[in-house]
Structures are given as C-alpha cells and as structure tokens.
Short mmCIF file of C-alpha atoms in Angstrom, two decimals:
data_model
loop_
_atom_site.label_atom_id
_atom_site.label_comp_id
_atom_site.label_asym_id
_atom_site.label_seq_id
_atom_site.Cartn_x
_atom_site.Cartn_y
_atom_site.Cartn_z
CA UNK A 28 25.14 40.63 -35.31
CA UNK A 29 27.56 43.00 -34.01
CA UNK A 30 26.27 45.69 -31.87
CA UNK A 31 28.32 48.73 -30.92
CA UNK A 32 27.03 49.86 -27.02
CA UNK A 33 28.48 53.12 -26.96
CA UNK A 34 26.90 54.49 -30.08
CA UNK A 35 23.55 52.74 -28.86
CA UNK A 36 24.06 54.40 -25.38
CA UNK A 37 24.78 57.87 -26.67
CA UNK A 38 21.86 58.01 -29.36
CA UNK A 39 19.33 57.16 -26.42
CA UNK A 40 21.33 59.12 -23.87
CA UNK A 41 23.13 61.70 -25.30
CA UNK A 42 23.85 63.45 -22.10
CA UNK A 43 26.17 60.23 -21.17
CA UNK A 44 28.77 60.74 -23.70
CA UNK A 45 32.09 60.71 -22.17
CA UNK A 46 30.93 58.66 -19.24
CA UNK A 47 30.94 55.40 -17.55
CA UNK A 48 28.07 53.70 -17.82
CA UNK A 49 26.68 49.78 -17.43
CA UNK A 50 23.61 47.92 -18.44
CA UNK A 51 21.43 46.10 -16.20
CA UNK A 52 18.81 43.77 -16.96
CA UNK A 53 15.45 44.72 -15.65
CA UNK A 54 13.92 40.70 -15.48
CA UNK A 55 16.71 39.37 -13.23
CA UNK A 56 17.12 35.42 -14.22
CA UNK A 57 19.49 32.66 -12.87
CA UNK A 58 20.35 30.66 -16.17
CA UNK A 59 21.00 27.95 -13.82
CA UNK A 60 16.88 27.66 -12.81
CA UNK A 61 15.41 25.55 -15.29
CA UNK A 62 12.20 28.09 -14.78
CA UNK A 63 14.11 31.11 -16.62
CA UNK A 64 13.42 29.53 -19.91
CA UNK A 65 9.12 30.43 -21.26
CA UNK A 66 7.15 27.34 -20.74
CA UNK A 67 7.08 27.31 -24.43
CA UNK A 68 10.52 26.81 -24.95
CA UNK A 69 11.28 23.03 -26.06
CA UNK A 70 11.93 20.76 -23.01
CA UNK A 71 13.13 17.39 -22.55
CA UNK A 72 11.30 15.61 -19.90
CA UNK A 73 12.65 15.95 -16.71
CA UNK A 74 14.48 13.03 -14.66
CA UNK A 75 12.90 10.90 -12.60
CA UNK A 76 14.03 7.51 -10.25
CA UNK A 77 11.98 5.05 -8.77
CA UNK A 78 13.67 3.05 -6.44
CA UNK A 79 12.39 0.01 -3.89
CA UNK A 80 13.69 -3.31 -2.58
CA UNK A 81 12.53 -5.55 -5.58
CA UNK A 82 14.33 -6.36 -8.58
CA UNK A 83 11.67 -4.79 -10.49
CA UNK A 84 8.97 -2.36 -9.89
CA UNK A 85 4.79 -2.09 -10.54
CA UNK A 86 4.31 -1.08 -14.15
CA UNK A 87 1.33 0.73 -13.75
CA UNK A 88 2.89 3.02 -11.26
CA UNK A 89 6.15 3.50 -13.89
CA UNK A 90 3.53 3.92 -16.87
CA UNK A 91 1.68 7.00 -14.78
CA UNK A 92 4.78 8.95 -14.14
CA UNK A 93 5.67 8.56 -18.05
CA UNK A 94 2.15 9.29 -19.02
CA UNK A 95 2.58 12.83 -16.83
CA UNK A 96 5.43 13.74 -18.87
CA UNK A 97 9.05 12.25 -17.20
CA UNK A 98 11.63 10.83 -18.25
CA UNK A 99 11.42 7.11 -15.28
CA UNK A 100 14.29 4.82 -14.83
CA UNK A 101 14.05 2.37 -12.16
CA UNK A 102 16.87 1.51 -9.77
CA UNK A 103 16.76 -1.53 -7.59
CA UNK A 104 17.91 -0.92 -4.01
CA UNK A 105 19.52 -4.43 -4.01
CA UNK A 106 21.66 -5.32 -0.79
CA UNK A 107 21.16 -1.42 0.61
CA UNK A 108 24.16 -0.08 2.19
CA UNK A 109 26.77 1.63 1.29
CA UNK A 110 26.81 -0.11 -1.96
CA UNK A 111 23.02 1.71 -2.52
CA UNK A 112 24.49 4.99 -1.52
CA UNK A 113 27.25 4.75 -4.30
CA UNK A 114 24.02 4.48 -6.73
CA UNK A 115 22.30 7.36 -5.46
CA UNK A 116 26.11 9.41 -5.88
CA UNK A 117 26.15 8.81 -9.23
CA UNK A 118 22.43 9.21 -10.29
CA UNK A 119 22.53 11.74 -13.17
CA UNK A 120 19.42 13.69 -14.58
CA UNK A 121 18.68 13.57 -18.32
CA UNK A 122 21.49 14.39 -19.94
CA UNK A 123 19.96 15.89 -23.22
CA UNK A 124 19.46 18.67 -21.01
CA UNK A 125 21.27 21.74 -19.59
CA UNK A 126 19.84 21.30 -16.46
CA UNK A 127 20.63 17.52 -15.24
CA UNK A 128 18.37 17.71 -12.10
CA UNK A 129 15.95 14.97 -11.23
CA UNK A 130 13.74 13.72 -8.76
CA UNK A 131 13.26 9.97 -6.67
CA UNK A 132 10.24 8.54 -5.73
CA UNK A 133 11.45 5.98 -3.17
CA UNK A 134 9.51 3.24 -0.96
CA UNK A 135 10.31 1.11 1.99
CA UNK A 136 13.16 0.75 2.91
CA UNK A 137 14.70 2.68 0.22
CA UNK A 138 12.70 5.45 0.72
CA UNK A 139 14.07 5.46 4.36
CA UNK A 140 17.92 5.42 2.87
CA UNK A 141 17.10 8.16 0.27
CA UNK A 142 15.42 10.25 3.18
CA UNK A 143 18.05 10.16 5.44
CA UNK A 144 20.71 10.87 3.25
CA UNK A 145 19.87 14.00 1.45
CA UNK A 146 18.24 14.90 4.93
CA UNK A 147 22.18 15.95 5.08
CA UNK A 148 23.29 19.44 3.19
CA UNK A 149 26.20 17.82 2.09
CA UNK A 150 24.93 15.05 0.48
CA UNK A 151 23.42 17.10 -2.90
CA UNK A 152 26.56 18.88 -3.45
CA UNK A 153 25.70 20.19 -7.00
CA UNK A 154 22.10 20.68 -6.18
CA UNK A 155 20.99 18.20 -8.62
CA UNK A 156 18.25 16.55 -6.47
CA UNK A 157 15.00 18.88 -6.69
CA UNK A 158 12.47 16.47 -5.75
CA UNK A 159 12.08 13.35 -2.55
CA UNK A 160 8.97 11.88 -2.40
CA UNK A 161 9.14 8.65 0.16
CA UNK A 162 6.45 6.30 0.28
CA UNK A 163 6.28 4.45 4.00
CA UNK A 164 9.77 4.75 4.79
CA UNK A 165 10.83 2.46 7.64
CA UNK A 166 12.98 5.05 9.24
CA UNK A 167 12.70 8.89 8.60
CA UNK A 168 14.78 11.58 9.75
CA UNK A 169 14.83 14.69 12.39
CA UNK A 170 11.03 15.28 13.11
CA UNK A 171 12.28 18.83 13.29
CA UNK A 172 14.45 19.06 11.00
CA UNK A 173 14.26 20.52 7.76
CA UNK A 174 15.38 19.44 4.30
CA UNK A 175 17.71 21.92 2.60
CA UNK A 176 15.69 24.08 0.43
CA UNK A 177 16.87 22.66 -3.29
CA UNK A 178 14.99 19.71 -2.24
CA UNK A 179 11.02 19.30 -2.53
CA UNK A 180 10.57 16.87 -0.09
CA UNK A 181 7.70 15.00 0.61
CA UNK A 182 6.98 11.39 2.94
CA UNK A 183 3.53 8.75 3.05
CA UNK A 184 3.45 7.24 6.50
CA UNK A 185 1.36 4.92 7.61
CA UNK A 186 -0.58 5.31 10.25
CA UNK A 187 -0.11 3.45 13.74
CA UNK A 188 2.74 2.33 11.97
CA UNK A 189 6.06 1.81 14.17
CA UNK A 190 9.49 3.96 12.32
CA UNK A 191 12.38 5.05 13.27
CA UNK A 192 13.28 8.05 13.67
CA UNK A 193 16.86 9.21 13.40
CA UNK A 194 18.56 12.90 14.49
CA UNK A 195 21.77 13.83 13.06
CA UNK A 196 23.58 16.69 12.69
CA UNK A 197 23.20 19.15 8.93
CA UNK A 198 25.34 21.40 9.03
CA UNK A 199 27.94 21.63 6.03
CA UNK A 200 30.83 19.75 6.72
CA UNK A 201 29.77 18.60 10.10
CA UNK A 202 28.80 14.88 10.14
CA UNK A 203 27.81 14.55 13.67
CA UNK A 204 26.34 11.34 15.48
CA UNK A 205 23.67 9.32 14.97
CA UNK A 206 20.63 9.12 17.59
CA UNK A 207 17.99 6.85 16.77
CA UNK A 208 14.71 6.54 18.68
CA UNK A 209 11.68 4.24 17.59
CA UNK A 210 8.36 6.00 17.47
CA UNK A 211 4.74 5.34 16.62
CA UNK A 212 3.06 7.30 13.63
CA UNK A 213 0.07 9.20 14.98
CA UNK A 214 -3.21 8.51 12.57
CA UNK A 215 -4.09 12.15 11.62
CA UNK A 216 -7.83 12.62 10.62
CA UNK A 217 -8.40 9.71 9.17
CA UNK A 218 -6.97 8.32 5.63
CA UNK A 219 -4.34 11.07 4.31
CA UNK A 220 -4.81 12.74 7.34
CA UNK A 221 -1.45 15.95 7.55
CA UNK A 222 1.09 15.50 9.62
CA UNK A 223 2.94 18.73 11.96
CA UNK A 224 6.49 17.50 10.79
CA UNK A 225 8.71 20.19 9.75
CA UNK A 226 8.44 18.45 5.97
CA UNK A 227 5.52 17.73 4.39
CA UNK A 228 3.84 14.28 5.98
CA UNK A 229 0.88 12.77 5.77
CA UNK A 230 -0.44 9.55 7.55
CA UNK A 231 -2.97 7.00 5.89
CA UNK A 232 -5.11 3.78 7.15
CA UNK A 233 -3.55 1.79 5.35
CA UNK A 234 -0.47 -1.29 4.81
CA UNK A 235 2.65 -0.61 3.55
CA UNK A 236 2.44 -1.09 0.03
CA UNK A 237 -1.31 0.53 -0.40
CA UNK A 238 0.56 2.88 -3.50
CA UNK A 239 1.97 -0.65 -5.62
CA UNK A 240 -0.76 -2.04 -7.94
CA UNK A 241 0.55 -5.51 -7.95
CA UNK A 242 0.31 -6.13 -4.31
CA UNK A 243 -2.58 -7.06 -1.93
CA UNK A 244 -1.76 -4.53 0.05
CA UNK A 245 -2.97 -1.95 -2.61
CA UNK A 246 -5.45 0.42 -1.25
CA UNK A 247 -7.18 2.65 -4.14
CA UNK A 248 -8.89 5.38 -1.81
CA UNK A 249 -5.23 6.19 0.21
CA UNK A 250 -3.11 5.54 -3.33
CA UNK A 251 -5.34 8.25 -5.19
CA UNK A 252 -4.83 10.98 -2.54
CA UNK A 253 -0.92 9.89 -2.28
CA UNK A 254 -0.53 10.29 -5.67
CA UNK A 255 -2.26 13.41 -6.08
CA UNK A 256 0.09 15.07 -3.61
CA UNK A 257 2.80 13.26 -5.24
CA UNK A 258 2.04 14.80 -8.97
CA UNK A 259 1.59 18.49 -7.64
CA UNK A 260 4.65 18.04 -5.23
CA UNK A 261 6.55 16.91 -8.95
CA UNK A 262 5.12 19.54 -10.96
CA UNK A 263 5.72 22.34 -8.70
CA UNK A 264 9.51 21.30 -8.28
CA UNK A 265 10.48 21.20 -11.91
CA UNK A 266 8.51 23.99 -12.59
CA UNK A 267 5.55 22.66 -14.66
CA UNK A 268 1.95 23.51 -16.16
CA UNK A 269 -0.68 21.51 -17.56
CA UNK A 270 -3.59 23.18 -18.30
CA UNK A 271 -6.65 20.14 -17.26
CA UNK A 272 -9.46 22.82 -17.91
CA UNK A 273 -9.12 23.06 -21.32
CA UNK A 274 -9.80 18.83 -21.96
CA UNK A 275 -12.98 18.88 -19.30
CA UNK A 276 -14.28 22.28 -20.97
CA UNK A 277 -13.94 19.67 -24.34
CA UNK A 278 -15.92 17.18 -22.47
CA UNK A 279 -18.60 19.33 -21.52
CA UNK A 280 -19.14 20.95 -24.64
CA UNK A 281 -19.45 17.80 -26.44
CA UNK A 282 -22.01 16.46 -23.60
CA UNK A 283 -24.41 19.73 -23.07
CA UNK A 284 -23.56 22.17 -26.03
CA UNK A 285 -22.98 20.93 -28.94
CA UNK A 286 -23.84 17.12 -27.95
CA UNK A 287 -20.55 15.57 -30.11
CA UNK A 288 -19.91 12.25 -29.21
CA UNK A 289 -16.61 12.39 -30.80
CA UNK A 290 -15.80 15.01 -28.95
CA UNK A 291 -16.97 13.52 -25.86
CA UNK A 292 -14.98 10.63 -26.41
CA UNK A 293 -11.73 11.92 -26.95
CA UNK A 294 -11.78 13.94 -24.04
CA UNK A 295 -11.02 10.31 -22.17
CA UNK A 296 -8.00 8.52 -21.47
CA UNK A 297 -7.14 5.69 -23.45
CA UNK A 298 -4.39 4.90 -20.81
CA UNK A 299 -6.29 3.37 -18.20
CA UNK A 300 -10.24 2.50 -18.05
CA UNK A 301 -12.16 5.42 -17.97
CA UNK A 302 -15.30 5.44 -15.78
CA UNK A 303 -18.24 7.64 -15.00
CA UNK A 304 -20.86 8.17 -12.59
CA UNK A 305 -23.75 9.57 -11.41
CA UNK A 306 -23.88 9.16 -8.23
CA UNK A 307 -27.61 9.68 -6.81
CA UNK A 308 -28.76 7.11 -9.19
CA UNK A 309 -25.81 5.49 -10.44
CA UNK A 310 -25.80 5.78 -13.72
CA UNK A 311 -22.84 5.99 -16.18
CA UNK A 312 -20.41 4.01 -17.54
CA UNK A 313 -17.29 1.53 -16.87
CA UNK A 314 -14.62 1.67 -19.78
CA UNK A 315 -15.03 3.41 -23.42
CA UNK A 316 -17.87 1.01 -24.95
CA UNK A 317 -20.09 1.51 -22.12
CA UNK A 318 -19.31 5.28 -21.86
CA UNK A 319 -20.05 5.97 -25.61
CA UNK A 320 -23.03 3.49 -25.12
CA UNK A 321 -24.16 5.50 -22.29
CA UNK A 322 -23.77 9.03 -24.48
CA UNK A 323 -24.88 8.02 -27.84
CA UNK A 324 -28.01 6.52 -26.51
CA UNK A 325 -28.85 7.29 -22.87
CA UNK A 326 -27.64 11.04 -22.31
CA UNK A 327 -30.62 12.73 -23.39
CA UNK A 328 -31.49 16.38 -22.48
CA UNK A 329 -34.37 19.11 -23.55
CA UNK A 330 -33.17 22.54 -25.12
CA UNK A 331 -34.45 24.49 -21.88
CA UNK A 332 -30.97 22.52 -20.10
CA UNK A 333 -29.02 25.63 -18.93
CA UNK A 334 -25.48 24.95 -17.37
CA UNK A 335 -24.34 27.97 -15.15
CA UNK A 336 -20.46 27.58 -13.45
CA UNK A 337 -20.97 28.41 -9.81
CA UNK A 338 -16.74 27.65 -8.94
CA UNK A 339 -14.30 25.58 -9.55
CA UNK A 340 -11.12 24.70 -8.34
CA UNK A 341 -8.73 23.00 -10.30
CA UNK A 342 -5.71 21.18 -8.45
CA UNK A 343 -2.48 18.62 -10.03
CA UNK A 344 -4.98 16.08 -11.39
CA UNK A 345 -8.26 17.08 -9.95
CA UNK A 346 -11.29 19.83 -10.96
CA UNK A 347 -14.19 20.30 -8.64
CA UNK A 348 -17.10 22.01 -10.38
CA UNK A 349 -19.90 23.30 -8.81
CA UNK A 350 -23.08 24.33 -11.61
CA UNK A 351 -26.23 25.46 -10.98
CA UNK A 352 -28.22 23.52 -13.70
CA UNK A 353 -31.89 24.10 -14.53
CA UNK A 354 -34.09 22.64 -17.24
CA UNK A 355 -37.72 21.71 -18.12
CA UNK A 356 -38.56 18.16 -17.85
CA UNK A 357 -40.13 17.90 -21.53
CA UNK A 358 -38.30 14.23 -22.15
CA UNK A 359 -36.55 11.32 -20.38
CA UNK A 360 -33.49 11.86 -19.04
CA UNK A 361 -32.00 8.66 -17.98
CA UNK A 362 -28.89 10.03 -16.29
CA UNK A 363 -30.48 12.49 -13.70
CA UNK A 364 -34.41 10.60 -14.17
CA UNK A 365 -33.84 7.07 -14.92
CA UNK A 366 -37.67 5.81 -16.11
CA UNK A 367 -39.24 8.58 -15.18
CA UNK A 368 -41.89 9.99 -18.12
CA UNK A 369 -41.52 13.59 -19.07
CA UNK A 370 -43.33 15.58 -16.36
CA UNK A 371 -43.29 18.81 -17.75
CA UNK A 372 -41.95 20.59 -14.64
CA UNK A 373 -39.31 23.07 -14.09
CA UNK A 374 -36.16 21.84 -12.33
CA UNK A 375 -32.65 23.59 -10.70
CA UNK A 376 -30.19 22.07 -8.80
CA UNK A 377 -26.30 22.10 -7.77
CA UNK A 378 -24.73 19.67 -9.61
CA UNK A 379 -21.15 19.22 -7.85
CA UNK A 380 -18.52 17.55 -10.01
CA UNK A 381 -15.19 15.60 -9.53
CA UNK A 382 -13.18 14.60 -12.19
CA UNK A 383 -9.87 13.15 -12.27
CA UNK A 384 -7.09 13.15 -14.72
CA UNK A 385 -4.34 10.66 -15.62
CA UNK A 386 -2.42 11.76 -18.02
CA UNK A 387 -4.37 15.06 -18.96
CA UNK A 388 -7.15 13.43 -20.19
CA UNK A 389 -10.41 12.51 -18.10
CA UNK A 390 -9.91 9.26 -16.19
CA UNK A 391 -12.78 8.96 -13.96
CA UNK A 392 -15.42 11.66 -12.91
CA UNK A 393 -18.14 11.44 -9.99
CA UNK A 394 -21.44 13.43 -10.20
CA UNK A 395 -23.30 14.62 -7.01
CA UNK A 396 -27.03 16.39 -6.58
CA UNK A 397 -29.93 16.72 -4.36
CA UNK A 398 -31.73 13.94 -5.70
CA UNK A 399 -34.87 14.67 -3.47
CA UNK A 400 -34.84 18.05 -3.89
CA UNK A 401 -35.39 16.77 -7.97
CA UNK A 402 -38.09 14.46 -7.37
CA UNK A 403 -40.22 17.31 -5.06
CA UNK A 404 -39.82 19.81 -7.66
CA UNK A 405 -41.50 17.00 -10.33
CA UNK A 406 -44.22 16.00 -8.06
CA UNK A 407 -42.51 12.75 -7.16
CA UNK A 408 -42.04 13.51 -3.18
CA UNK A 409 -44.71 14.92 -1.03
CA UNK A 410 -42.44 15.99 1.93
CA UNK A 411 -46.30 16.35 3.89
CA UNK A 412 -46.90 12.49 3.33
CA UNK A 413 -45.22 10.51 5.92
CA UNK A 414 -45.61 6.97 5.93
CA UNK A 415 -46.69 5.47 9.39
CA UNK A 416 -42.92 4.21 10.18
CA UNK A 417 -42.00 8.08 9.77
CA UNK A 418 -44.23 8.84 12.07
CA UNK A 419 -43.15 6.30 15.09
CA UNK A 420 -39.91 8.24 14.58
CA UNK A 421 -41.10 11.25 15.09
CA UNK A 422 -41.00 12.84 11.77
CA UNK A 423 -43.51 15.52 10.93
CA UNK A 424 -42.07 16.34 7.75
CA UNK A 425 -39.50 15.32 5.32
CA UNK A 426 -36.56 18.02 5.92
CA UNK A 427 -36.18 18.56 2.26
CA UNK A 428 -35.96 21.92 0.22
CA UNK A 429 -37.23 22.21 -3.80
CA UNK A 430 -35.95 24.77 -5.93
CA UNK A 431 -34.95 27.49 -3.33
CA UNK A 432 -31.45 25.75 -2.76
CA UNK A 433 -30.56 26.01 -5.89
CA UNK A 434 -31.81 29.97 -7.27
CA UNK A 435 -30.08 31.05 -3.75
CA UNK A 436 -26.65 30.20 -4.27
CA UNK A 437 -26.95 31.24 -8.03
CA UNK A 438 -28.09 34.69 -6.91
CA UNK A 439 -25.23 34.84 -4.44
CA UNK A 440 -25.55 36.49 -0.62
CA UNK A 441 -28.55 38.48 0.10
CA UNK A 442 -26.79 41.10 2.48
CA UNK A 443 -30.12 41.24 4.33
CA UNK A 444 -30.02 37.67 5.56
CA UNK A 445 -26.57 37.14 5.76
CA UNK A 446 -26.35 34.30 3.66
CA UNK A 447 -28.57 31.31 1.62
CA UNK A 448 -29.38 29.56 4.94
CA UNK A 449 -32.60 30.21 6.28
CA UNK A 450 -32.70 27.18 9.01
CA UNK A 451 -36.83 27.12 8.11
CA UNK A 452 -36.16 22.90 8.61
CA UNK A 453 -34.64 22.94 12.50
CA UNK A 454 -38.34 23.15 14.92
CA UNK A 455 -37.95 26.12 16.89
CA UNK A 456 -35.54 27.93 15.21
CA UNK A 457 -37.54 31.03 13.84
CA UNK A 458 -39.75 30.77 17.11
CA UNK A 459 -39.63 34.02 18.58
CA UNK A 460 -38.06 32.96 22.07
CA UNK A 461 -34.76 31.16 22.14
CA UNK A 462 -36.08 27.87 21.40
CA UNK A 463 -33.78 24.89 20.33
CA UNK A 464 -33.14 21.15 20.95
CA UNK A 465 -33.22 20.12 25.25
CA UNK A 466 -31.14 16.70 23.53
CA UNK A 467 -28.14 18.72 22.95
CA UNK A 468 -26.90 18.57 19.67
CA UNK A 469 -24.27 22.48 19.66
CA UNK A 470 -20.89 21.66 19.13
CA UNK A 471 -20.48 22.62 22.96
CA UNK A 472 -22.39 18.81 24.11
CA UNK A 473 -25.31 21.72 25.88
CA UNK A 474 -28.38 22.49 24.53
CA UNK A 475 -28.77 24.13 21.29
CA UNK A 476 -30.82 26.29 23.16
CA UNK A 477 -27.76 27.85 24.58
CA UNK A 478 -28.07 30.97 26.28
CA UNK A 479 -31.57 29.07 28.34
CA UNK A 480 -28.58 26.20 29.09
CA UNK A 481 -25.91 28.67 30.05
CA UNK A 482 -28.45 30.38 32.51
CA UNK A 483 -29.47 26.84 33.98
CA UNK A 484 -26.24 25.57 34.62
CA UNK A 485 -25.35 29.11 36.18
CA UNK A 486 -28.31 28.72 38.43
CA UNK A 487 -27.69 25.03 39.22
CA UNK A 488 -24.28 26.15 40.16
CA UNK A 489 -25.62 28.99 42.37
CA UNK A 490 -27.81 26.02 44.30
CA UNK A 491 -24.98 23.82 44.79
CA UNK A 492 -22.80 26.72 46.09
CA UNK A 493 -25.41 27.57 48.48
CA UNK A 494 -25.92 24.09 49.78
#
C-alpha cells in the first residue's frame, strides 16, 4: 500500500502545510532486541550450549532445558585451550532466527574457560552471547569485576571449595596481564547460600558435580535450587513468559471444585515422575498410577470444604500458596485424617503449598499444616492432659493453638493489636510486670526479660566500678 505523508500530514494538520515536518514513533523499539516483537509473535526457540569435559553430557539435564522450550546442542570441551576457544568463536545461535543470540551453560573446567573469556568486553564482539551460567568452575574471574552488560551471567560454587581466581584487565582493546591468586570459597548460609561477588554467585554444600544426574556426586536438594536460579536467570535473558498459574489453578479445580480426575491428571508431567505429598501425615503419591490411585479413591472431601487464597508467589518453576481452608468433618478424609471416623467438628487451618514445575506442568508438590492444631479442634488432643514424661520436663501445657490461627490471618491485621500474634503461649508474657525467661533466650544472649537484665548488669557494673 502506498501512502502519501504529506496529504496525511496536512488533512490532520492543516496548519503545517508548507512546512517541514518529521514523524516520530511514540513506542521507541530497537529491532535488534529480540523483546520488541509481542510475546505472541511466532518464535523459534532460542539457542542454547552445554558444554563440559566429557565426550558426552547427562541426558536428563539436556532433556530439561528442551522440555523449557530451547533449542540444546552440546559441545565437548575436548583438549581445552586455545583449540576450545576457537569453538566458542564460532558458536552461532539458531539460525532460523533474526536474532542469532544464545546462551552456555558450562561446568568444570569449561565453565571456568567460558567465564573467563567473555569476562573480557572484547570477546562478544557482536553481542551474540546473552546468557553464562557456570556450574563449579575451577577458576573464575575478577571478584570485582563485572561482566559487560549483554551478558546475564550467573556462577554455582561450591562451598569450601579451593578456585582460582584470575584479574585481568576489560577494557576494549586493552588485553592487559594476567594475575592469578588461589582462594577458598566461603560457605554462605548454608546450601545455596548468596555470594557478595559483583556477579551473581551462590555457594552450596555440596561436590562438584551435585547438578549431573549420572554421577554420584549428584545432590537433589543443591541441584533443585541451582536449577531454579538457572531457569529464571534463562528466561529473563531471552526475554520469556510462562504462565505456571494457569496449569496449578487446573490442578486445583479438578481436586476441590469440580473433583475431575482427568483434569487432575493432566495437570502432571509426563516428563519425569510426578510425586505428591502431604507432609504432616505423609500421604500422597509417587508416579501417575499411585497419584490417580490416591485421587480416584483416597481424596475424599465434604461439601462444607471452603478453599480461600491467602498469597502466593509464583517464581521460574516454583508457586508457594498459602490457603486458609475450613470444612466440617462429616466423612473420612484420608489425606488431611488418615483413619480417623467422621467427627462432626468444624475445622480451619493454613494449608501452605509448594509445587514445582518441569516443563510447565506439575512435577512434584509438598503440602504443609498445623497438624495439632487439626486434631485439638476434633477432640483428638487435650493440650490440658500431659502425660507424666511431660511433666518431668516441665510442661504445663501443650503450646498449641485450635482454630484462632487460622480465622486471624484470614481476617487480616487487627490495627488494635498490631498484628495475629497474641504471645498467650510464652509464661509471663501478658503478666503485668516485665516478666520473661531468667535462661536467656532474646536474640541479645540476656534475659528475655530485658529491660530487668539491662538494669542488673548496669548495677553490677556500678558495684564493680566502686570496688
């Protein structure tokens, strides 16, 4: 269609006949950011490398990235060197594409290589490498130094682990000298515990190899959190959305709403083995059989069952879920009351849950309560009857709450109390004096009781000053 700007420009602004004039667009977009384009427009899956010592690579590891939507080739490091570095010149990103940019997901000693060379400006000349993610490298670069902005960078190390660590100049077109020191990798808090490097770093208990299914070295607990920092860190740098509430809202419509089993069902993954389970009495399933098994026949609930979404927070291949559920006990429920009669009582908890997606469908989900806040509000637990071992302890009552937990948090912050927490459980707290524990339990090591504490140790102080 041809379109004639100067008779378009003078019937909308007659007053500019006769002049110069230019058009400028409003939405300002870089056709060379694969972003500008709707996330509806057709895609092909974006690049991405995995690259290690071995001739070959874990499958399962290969067969997650494809089942998150890229496009994995694997490239063996083979005698490293500057025979390696040649490789990682010529890597290309899909070339179906308009944008060939890709990413690398590197370990070992390959990871090291790949990290120190793009740590360099002039080593992504045509900006093609968005995404580093380096799985315990054997060397990493520059503490303090930062990778150049086009590249999404992000490193596993293992903690107490020995690296080392090497500082070289960035600057374009400015290859300065090499200094390399050897270092110790600091813990963190405990497994996946953040690192204060100038790129993203974090540290985990584990041996080098914890992320590669086919090795003994493979650690579930620090491979789960690696890789979900891995898939966000992936998604964010080629600019992508899945939407995981949609295929758990499918789940729990099928379990509490409209009680489909088909439904249910296909709201798993049929990539790995899904699993399910409640935690406080461990009930659930292992694998599809045992999870439609579980539904069809053991997943029970009474029409009073209200569901009520408290939050939730949905991250790369995570959704947390907290609901305030509330029902009357008028059947069995094996999942929540395993063997437990119908009691006819009125029951509501916080049900807290974690699910986790591979490939956006459900992979494996973990359900939390206050179990003994259930059983007191059924008649089960008398928190006044203290068995004779209690008492040897100490224990004048069982420091458990019924249904009071649960309508507080639903009804949200009384601005009269400040909050749900009442502290009614902790002796001496609602005592009118300043009473607390003389063991010393306060995050300071003192006395809870800490103004009476402050005012001893003041006076103790006096004494010794005067002696």
């Amino acid at each position: 269609m041809n379109m004639d700007t100067a008779k378009l420009i003078k019937a909308a602004v007659p007053e500019a006949e006769g002049r110069n004039a230019r058009i400028l667009s409003q939405n300002v977009s870089d056709h060379k950011d694969p972003n500008f384009l709707s996330q509806d427009f057709p895609r092909q899956p974006p690049r991405l490398y995995i690259t290690a010592e071995s001739d070959d690579f874990d499958a399962v590891t290969i067969a997650e990235w494809q089942a998150e939507g890229f496009d994995v080739q694997y490239l063996p490091m083979g005698n490293g060197g500057d025979e390696y570095l040649k490789k990682l010149k010529g890597l290309k990103g899909n070339e179906t594409t308009t944008f060939e940019t890709f990413g690398i997901v590197a370990y070992g000693d390959a990871a090291a290589m790949c990290l120190q060379h793009y740590h360099i400006m002039d080593n992504n000349p045509d900006f093609k490498i968005k995404l580093l993610i380096a799985y315990y490298p054997t060397a990493i670069p520059d503490p303090k130094g930062r990778f150049p902005n086009n590249i999404s960078a992000l490193v596993h190390l293992i903690g107490g682990e020995d690296v080392d660590v090497t500082v070289q100049s960035q600057m374009v077109g400015i290859q300065g000298k090499r200094r390399t020191s050897r270092r110790t990798i600091q813990p963190g808090m405990g497994t996946g515990g953040l690192l204060r490097l100038a790129y993203p770093s974090y540290t985990y208990q584990a041996q080098p190899g914890f992320a590669e299914h086919d090795l003994d070295e493979y650690d579930a607990i620090s491979a789960d959190l690696a890789w979900s920092r891995s898939l966000a860190a992936a998604r964010r740098a080629f600019g992508l959305t899945v939407d995981l509430e949609y295929v758990w809202e499918q789940n729990v419509q099928g379990k509490f709403l409209s009680r489909s089993l088909d439904t249910t069902m296909s709201s798993y993954t049929t990539h790995k083995s899904p699993h399910v389970t409640y935690i406080p009495t461990l009930t659930g399933g292992i694998g599809a059989d045992e999870l439609e098994e579980f539904y069809s026949q053991y997943f029970g609930n009474p029409k009073s069952l209200k569901l009520t979404l408290v939050s939730r927070t949905i991250g790369a291949d995570r959704i947390v879920d907290e609901i305030h559920v509330r029902f009357k006990h008028t059947q069995e429920m094996p999942w929540i009351l395993p063997g437990v009669p119908a009691t006819q009582k009125r029951v509501q908890i916080l049900v807290v849950s974690i699910v986790t997606m591979r490939g956006g469908k459900l992979y494996h989900e973990h359900v939390y309560w206050d179990q003994a806040s259930v059983l007191l509000q059924i008649g089960a637990l008398d928190p006044n009857a203290i068995p004779e071992s209690a008492k040897k302890l100490g224990i004048e009552k069982l420091p458990v709450v019924g249904s009071a937990a649960a309508s507080r948090v639903l009804k949200g912050w009384d601005p009269e109390q400040e909050g749900e927490a009442d502290n009614d459980l902790i002796p001496g707290w609602n005592d009118e004096g300043e009473g607390g524990d003389e063991a010393g339990n306060g995050l300071d090591g003192q006395s809870l009781n800490g103004k009476a504490a402050g005012q001893k140790s003041a006076e103790k102080s006096e004494t010794d000053q005067g002696n």
